[in-house]
Short mmCIF file of C-alpha atoms and ligand atoms in Angstrom, two decimals:
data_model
loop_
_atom_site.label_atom_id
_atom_site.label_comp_id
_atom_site.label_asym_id
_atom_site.label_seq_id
_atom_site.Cartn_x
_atom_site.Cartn_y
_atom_site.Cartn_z
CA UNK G 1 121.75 133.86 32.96
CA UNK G 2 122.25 132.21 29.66
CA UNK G 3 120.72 133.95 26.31
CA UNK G 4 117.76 132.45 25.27
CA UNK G 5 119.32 131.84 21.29
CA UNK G 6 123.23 131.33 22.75
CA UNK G 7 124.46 128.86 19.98
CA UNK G 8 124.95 125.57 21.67
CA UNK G 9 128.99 125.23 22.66
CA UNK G 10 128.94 121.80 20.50
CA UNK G 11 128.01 123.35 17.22
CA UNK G 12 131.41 125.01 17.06
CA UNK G 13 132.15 125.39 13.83
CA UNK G 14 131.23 126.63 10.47
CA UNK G 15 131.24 125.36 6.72
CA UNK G 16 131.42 127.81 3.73
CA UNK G 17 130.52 126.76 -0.06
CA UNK G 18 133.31 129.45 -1.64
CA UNK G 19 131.97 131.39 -4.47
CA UNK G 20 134.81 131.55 -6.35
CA UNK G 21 135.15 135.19 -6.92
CA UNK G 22 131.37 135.44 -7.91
CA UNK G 23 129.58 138.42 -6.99
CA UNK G 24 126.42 137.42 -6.02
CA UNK G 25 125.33 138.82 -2.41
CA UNK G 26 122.35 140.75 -2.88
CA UNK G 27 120.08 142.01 -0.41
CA UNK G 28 119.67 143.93 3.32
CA UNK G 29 122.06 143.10 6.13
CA UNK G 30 120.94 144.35 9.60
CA UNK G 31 123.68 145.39 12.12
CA UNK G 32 123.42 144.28 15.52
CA UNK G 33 123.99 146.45 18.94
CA UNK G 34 127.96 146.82 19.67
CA UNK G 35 129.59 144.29 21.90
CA UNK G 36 132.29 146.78 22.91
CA UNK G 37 129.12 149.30 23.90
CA UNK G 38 126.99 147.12 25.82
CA UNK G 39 130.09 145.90 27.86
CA UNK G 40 130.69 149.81 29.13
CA UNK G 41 127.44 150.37 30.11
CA UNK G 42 126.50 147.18 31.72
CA UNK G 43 130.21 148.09 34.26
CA UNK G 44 128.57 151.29 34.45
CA UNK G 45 125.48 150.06 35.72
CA UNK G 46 127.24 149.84 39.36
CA UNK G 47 127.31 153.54 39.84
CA UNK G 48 123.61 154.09 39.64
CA UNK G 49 121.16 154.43 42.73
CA UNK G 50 118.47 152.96 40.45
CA UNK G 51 117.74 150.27 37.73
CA UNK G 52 119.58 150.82 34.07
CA UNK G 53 117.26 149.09 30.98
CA UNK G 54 119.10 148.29 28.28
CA UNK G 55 117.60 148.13 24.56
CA UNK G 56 119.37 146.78 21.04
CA UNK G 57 120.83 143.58 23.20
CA UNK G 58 123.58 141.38 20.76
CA UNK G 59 122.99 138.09 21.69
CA UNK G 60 126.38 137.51 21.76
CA UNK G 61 128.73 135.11 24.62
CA UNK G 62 130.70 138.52 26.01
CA UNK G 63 127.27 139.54 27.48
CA UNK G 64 126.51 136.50 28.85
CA UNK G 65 130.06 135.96 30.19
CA UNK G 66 129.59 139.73 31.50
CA UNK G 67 126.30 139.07 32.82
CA UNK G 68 127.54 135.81 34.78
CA UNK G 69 129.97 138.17 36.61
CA UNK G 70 128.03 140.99 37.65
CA UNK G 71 125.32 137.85 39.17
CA UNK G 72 127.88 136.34 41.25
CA UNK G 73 129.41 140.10 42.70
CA UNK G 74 125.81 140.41 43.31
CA UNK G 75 124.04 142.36 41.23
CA UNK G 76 120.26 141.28 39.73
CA UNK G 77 119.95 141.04 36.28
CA UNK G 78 117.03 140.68 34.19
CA UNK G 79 116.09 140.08 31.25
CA UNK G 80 112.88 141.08 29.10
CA UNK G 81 111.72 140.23 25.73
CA UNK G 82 112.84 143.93 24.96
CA UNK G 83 115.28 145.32 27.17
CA UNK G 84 117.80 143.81 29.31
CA UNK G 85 117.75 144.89 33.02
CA UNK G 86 120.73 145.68 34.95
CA UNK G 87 119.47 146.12 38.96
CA UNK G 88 122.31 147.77 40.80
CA UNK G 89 122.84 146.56 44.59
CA UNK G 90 123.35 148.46 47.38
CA UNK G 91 126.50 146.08 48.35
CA UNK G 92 127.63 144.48 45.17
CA UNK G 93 130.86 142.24 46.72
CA UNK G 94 134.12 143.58 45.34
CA UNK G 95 135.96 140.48 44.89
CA UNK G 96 135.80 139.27 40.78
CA UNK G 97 135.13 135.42 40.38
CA UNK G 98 138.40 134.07 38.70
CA UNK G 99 137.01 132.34 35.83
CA UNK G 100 134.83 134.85 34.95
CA UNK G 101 137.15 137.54 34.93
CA UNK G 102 139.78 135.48 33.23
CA UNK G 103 137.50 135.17 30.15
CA UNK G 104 137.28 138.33 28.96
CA UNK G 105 138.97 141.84 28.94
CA UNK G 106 135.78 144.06 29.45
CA UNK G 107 135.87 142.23 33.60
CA UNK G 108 138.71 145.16 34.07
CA UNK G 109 136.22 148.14 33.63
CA UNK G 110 134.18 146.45 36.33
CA UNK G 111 137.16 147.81 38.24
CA UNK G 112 136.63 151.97 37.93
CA UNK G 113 133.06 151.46 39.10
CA UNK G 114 133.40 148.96 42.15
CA UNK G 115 136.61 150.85 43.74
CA UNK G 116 134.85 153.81 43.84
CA UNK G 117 131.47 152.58 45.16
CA UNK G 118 132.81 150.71 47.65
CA UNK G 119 136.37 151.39 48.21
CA UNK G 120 137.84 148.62 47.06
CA UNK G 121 138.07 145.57 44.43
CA UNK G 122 140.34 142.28 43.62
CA UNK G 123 140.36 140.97 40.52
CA UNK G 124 142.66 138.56 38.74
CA UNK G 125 144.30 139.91 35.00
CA UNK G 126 141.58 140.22 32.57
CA UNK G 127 141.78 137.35 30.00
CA UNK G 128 140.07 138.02 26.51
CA UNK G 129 141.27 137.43 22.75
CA UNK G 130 144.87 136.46 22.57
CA UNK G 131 146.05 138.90 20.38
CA UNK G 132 148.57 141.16 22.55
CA UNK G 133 150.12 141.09 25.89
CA UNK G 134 147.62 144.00 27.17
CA UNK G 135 148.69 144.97 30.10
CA UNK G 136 146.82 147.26 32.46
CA UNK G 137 149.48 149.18 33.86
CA UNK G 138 147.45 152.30 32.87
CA UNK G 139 144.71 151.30 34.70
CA UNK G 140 146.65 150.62 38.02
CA UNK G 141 148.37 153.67 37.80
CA UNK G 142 145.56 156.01 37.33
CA UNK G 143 143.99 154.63 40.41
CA UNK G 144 147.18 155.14 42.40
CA UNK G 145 146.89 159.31 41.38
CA UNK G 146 143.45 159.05 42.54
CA UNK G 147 144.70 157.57 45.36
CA UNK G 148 144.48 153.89 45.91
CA UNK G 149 146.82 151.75 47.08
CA UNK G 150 147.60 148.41 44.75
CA UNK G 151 149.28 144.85 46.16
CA UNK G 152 149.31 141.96 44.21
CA UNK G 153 149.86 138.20 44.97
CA UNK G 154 149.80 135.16 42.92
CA UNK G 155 146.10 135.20 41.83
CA UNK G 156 144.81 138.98 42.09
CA UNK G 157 145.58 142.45 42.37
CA UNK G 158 143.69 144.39 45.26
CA UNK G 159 143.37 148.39 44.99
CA UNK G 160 141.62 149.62 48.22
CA UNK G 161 140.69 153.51 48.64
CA UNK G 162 138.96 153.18 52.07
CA UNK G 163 137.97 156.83 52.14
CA UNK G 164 137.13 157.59 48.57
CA UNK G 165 139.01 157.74 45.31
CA UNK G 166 140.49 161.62 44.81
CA UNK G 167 140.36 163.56 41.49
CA UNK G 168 143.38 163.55 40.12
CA UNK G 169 144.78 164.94 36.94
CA UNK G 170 146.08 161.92 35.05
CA UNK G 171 147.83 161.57 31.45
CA UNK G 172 147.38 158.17 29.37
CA UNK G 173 150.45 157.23 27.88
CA UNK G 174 148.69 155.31 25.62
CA UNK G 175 145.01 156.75 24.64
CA UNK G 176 143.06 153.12 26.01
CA UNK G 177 139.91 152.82 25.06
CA UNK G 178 139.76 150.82 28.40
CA UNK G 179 141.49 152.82 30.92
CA UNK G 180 139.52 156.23 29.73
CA UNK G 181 136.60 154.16 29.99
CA UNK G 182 137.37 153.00 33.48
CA UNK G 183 138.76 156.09 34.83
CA UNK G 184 135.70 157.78 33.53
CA UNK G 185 133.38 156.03 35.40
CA UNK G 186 135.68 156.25 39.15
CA UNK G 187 135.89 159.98 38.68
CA UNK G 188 132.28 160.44 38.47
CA UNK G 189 131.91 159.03 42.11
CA UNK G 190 135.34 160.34 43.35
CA UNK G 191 135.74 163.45 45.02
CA UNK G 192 136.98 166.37 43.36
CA UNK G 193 137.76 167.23 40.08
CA UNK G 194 139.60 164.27 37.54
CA UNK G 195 141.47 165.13 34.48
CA UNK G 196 141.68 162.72 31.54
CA UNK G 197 144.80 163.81 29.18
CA UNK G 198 145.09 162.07 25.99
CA UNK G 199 142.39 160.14 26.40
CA UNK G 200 140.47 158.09 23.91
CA UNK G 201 137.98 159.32 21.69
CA UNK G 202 136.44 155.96 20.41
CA UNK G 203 132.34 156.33 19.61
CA UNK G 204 131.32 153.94 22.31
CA UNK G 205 133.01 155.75 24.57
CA UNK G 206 130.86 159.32 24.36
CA UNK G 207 127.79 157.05 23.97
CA UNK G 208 128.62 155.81 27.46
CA UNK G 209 129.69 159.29 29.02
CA UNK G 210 126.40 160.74 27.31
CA UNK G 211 124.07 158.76 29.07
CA UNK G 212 126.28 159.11 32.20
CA UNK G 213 125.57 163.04 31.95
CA UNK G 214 122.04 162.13 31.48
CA UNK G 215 121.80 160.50 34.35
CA UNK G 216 123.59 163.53 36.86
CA UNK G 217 127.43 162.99 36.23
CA UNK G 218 129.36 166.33 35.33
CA UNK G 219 131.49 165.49 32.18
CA UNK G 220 133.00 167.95 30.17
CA UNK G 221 134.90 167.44 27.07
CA UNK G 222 132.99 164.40 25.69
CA UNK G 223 134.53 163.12 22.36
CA UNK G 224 137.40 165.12 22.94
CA UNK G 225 141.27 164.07 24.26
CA UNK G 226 140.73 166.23 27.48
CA UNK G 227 137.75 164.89 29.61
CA UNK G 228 137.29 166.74 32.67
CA UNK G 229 134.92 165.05 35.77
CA UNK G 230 133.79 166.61 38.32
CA UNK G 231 132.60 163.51 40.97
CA UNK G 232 129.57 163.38 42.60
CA UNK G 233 126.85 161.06 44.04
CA UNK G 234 124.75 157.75 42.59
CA UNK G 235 123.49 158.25 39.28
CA UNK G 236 119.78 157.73 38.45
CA UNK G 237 118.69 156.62 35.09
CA UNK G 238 115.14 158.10 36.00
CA UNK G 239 114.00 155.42 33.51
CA UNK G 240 115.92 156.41 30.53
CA UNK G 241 116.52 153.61 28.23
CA UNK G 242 120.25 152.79 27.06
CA UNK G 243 119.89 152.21 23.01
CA UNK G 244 123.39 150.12 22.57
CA UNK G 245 125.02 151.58 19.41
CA UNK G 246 125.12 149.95 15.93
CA UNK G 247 128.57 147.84 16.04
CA UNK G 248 130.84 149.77 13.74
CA UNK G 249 133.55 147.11 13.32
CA UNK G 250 129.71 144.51 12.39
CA UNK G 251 129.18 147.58 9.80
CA UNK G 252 132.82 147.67 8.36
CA UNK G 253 133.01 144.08 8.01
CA UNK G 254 129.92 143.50 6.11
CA UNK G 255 130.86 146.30 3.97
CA UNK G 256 134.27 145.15 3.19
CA UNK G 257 132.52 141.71 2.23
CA UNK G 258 129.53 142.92 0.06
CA UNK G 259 132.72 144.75 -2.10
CA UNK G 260 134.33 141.65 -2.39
CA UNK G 261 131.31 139.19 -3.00
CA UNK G 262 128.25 141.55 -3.56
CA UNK G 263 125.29 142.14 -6.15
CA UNK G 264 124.37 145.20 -4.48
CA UNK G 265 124.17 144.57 -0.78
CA UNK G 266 122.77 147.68 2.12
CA UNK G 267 123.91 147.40 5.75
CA UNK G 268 120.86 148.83 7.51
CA UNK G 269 120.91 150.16 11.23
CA UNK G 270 124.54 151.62 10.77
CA UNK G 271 125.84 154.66 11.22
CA UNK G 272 128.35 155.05 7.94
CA UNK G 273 130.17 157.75 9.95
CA UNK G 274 131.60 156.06 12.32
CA UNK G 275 133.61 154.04 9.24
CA UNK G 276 134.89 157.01 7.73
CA UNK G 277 138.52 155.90 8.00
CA UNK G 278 137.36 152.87 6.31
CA UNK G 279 135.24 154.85 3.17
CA UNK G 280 137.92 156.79 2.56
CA UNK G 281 140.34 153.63 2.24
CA UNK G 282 137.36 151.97 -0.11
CA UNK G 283 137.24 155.27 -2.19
CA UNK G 284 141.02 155.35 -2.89
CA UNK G 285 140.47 151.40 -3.77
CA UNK G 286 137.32 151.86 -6.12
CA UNK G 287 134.56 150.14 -3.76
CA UNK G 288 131.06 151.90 -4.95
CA UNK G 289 129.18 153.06 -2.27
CA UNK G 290 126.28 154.94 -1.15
CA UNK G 291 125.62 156.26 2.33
CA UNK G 292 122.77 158.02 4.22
CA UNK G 293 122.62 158.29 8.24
CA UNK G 294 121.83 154.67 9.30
CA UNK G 295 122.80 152.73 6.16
CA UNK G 296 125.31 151.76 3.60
CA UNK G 297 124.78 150.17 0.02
CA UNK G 298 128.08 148.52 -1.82
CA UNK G 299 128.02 148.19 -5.55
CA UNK G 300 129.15 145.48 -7.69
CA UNK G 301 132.39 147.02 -9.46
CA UNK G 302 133.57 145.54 -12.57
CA UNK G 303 137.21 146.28 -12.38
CA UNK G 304 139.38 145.36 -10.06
CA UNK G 305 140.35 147.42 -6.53
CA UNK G 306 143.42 149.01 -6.39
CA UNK G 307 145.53 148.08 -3.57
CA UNK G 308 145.89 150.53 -0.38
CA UNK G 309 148.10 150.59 2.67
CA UNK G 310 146.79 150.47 6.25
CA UNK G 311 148.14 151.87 10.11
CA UNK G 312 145.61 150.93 12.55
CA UNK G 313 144.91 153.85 14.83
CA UNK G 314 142.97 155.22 17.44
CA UNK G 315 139.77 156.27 16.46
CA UNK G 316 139.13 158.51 14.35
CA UNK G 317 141.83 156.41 12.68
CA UNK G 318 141.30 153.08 11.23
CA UNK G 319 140.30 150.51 13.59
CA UNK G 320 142.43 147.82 14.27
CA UNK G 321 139.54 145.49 14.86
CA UNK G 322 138.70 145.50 11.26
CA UNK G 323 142.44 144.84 10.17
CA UNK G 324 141.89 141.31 9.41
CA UNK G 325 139.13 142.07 7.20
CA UNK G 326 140.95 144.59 5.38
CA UNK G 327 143.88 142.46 5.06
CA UNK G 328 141.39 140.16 3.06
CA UNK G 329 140.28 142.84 0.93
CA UNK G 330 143.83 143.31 0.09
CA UNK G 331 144.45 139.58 -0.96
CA UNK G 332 141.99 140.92 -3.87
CA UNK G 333 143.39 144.00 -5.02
CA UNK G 334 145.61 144.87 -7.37
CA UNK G 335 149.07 145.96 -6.18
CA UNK G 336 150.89 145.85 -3.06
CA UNK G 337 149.55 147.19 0.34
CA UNK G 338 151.09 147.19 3.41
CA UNK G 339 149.28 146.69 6.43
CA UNK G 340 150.92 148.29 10.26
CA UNK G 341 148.98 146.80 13.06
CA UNK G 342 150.26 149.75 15.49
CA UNK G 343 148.21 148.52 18.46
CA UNK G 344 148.64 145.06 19.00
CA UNK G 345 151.93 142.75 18.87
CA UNK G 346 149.38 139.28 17.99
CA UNK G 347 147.19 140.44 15.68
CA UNK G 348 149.16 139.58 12.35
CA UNK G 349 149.87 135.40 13.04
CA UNK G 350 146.47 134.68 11.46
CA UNK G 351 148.08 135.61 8.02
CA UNK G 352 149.17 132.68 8.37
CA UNK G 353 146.28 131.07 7.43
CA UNK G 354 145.26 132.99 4.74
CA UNK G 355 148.84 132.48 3.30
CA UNK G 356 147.38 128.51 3.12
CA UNK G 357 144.74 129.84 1.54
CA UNK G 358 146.87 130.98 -1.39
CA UNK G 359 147.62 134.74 -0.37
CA UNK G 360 150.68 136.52 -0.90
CA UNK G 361 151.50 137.51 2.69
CA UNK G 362 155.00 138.53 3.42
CA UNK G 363 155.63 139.25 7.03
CA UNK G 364 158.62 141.95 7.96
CA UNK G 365 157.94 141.69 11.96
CA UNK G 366 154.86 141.12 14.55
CA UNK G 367 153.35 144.26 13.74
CA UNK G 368 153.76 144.71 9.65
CA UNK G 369 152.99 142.44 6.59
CA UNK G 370 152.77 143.34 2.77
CA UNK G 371 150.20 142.15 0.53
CA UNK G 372 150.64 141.07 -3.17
CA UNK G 373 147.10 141.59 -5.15
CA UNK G 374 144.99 140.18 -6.17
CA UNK G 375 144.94 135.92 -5.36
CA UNK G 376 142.73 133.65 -5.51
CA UNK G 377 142.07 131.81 -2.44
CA UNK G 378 141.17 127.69 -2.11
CA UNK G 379 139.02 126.97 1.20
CA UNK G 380 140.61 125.46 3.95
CA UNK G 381 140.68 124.34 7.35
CA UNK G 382 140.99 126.92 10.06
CA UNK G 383 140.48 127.53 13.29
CA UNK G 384 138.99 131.24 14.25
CA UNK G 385 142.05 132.55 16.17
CA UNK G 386 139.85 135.26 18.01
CA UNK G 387 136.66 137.37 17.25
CA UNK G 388 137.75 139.70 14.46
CA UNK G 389 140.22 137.21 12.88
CA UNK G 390 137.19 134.77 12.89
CA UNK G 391 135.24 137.02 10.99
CA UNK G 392 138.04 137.66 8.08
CA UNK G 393 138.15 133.95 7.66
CA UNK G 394 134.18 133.81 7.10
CA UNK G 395 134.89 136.54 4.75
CA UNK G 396 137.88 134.67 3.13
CA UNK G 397 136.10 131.51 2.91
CA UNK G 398 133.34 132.85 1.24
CA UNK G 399 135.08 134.07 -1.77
CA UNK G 400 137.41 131.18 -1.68
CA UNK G 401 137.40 128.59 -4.08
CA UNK G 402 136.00 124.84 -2.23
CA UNK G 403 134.54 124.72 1.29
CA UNK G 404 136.33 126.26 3.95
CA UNK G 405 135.74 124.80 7.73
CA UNK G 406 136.16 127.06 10.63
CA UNK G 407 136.38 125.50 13.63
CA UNK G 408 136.18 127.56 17.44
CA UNK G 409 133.25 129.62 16.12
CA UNK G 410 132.44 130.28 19.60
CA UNK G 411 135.34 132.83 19.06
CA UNK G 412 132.99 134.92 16.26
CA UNK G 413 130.29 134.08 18.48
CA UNK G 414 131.75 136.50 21.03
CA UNK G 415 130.90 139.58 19.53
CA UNK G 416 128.92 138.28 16.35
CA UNK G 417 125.26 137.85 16.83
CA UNK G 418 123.66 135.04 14.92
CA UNK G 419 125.90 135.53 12.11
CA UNK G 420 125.46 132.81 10.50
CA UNK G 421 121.73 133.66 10.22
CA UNK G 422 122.32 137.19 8.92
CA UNK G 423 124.63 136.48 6.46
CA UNK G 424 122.68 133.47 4.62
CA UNK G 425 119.84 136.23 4.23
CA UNK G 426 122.19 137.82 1.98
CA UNK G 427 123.43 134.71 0.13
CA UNK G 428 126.62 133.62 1.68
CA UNK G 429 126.62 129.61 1.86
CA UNK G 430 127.49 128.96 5.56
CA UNK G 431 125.99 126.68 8.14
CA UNK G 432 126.88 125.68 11.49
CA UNK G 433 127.74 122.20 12.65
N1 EPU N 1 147.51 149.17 26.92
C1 EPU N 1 148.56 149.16 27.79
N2 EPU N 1 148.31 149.29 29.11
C2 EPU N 1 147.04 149.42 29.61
C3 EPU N 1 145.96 149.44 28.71
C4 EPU N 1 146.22 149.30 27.35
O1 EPU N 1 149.72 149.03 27.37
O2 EPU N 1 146.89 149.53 30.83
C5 EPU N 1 147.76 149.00 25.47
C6 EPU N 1 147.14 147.72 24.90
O3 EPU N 1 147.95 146.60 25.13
C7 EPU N 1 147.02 148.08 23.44
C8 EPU N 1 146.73 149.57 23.47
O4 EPU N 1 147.11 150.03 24.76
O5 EPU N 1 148.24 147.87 22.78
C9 EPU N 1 145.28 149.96 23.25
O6 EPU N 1 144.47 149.17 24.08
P1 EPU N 1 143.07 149.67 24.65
O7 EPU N 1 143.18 149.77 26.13
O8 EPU N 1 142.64 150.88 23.89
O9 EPU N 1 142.15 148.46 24.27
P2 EPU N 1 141.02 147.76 25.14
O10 EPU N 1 140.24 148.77 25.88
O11 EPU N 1 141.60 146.62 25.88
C10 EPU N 1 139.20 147.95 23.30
C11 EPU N 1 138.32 146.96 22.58
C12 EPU N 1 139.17 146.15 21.62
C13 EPU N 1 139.85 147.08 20.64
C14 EPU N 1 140.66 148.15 21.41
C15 EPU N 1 141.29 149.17 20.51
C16 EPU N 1 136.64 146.48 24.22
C17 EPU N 1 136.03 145.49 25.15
N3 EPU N 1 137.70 146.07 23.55
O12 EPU N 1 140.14 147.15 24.00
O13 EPU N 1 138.29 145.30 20.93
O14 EPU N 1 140.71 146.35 19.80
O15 EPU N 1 139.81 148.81 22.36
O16 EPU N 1 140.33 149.84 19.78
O17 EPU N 1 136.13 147.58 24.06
C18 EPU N 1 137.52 143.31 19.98
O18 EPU N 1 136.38 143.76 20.14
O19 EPU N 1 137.78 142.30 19.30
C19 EPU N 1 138.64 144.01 20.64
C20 EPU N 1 139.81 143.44 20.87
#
């Protein structure tokens, strides 16, 4: 079921006019619903007796490519000029269409909600942005304490749990946003009580488990590293409507490009505290701000921004999906910063690029590079690399000098809706071709 406003594949790329340094953005810039919500809860819908409406839609290609998948396991999905409908079936079918799930990562949380319902799934390795090997060993292995049993040939892995998954107590090695997520929603149909240990405490995460509570599941420990589930039956949504959360990482890269090409620009429909990690790295810089509950103004500054150092981090730490942007910042401010991508081995090659563009980029290994403030960047070719990386190089290209070309928008176009759109309201010179 194709959005109504998905960007045609054929205009795939965009052209920025640089503004060469100019501070001139000036105006309000709306945040959209959060891709990495809206993902969660339309999984989740499979553990519901009832229909789940959906409000705040993105209009961006993971939800259609989401969508696509749940229609061919079975499930009906509607949509409304307002909300988008997710009917769940009473026998969704358990195998995942290859192609689908190949496309992007979220397909793997389809997992936690189909074993459990039905007892078993098969599903190929979730594809996605290339920006890591992410594995999903913690996934596998959680079901097997709950009690499933995995093989695996050539195409897809198959976990079966005939007669139920079991509450188990289960530690993450790693606090995954995904796993927790996953896990989460199988313990709330399994039997018994499930203990998540060190698991992950991202916002999109309690938005999910709160409307899971609201709906009859027993979670304890929301927002917290120690989630404790006590399973149970079908949930109802009893006509509740799921408001997808303002997309923090939208928020945090608007902000980070209204400091370095903004009049005085205001993010409306955000909620600044979720970007803490990132106010506190624009206070030690010099960004003016101004906050209240939903929105966030950024200042013209006359001097220039001191440079700061970055780890990405689990939330509440700083957010490895708005590295890249940061790491553009950084090409502007004065000083050296170093910048530890903790999470992913990929995420650092698009430096690269921006190193073409004139930045001072020196990379020590995969996962750390050091930046040399500030440059001034000349517009270039690229090619968006994936989502967030796509995003830094609109940002880079707008304060570049010349017109940059980015080519495989359909990247940004993942998890960005109608950017394009959004950002010329505020001034920035880009159009699609
Ligand atoms: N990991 C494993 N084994 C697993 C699962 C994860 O080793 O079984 C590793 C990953 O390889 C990674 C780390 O654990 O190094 C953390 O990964 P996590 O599972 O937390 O990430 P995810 O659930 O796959 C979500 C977001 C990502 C975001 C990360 C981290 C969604 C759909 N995706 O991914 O968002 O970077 O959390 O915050 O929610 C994006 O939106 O562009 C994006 C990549």
């Amino acid at each position: 079921m194709p959005h109504k406003n998905t960007p045609a594949i054929n205009e795939d790329s965009f052209v920025i006019k640089g503004l060469e340094g100019r501070h001139i953005l000036e105006g309000d810039i709306s945040v959209s619903g959060a891709k990495n919500d809206i993902l969660k809860i339309m999984a989740a819908s499979l553990l519901f007796e009832d229909t789940v409406q959906i409000e705040n839609v993105p209009n961006v290609l993971d939800v259609t490519a989401l969508t696509d998948i749940l229609e061919k396991i079975g499930v009906k999905v509607e949509r409304t000029e307002k909300h988008l409908l997710l009917l769940s079936p009473k026998h969704a079918h358990t195998t995942l269409p290859k192609d689908g799930a190949k496309k992007l990562r979220a397909s793997v949380i389809l997992t936690g909600p189909l074993l459990s319902r039905y007892g078993s799934v098969s599903f190929p390795h979730p594809g996605g942005c290339v920006i890591g090997a992410r594995p999903i060993d913690i996934f596998i292995q959680s079901f097997e304490c709950m009690g499933a049993v995995c093989t695996r040939d050539d195409t897809n892995y198959t976990l079966s749990a005939p007669s139920g998954l079991q509450g188990a107590d289960i530690f993450f090695p790693i606090a995954s946003v995904g796993a927790t997520e996953t896990i989460l929603m199988a313990a709330t149909l399994a039997k018994g009580t499930t203990i998540l240990r060190n698991a992950a405490m991202e916002p999109e995460i309690q938005h999910l488990a709160y409307y899971l509570i609201k709906s009859g599941a027993d979670i304890q420990g929301v927002g917290t590293p120690t989630i404790i589930i006590k399973g149970g039956d079908l949930l109802h949504a009893n006509e509740n409507i799921y408001t997808v959360m303002p997309d923090r990482i939208e928020a945090g890269s608007f902000a980070i490009l209204a400091a370095l090409a903004g009049k005085k620009v205001r993010i409306t429909n955000c909620n600044p505290s979720h970007i803490r990690s990132l106010l506190a790295l624009f206070e030690k810089s010099g960004v003016v701000y101004k906050k209240d509950a939903t929105s966030l103004t950024i200042y013209k500054r006359q001097k220039p921004y001191k440079s700061v150092s970055i780890r990405t981090h689990e939330y509440p730490g700083f957010s490895t999906d708005l590295q890249a942007p940061m790491t553009i910042f950084l090409t502007q401010a004065e000083g050296e910063g170093l910048v530890f991508e903790t999470l992913y081995e990929g995420r650092l090659r698009y430096t690269d690029d921006i190193v073409r563009m004139g930045a001072d980029i020196t990379m020590f290994d995969p996962h750390r590079v050091l930046i040399r403030g500030p440059k001034k960047l000349i517009g270039r070719e690229l090619e968006a690399p994936d989502l967030r990386a796509g995003l830094a190089y609109i940002i880079a290209g707008t304060i570049a000098s010349g017109t940059s070309t980015i080519r495989a928008a359909r990247h940004i176009d993942r998890g960005y809706s109608n950017i394009e759109k959004r950002l010329r309201k505020i001034g920035v010179p880009i159009t699609r071709i």
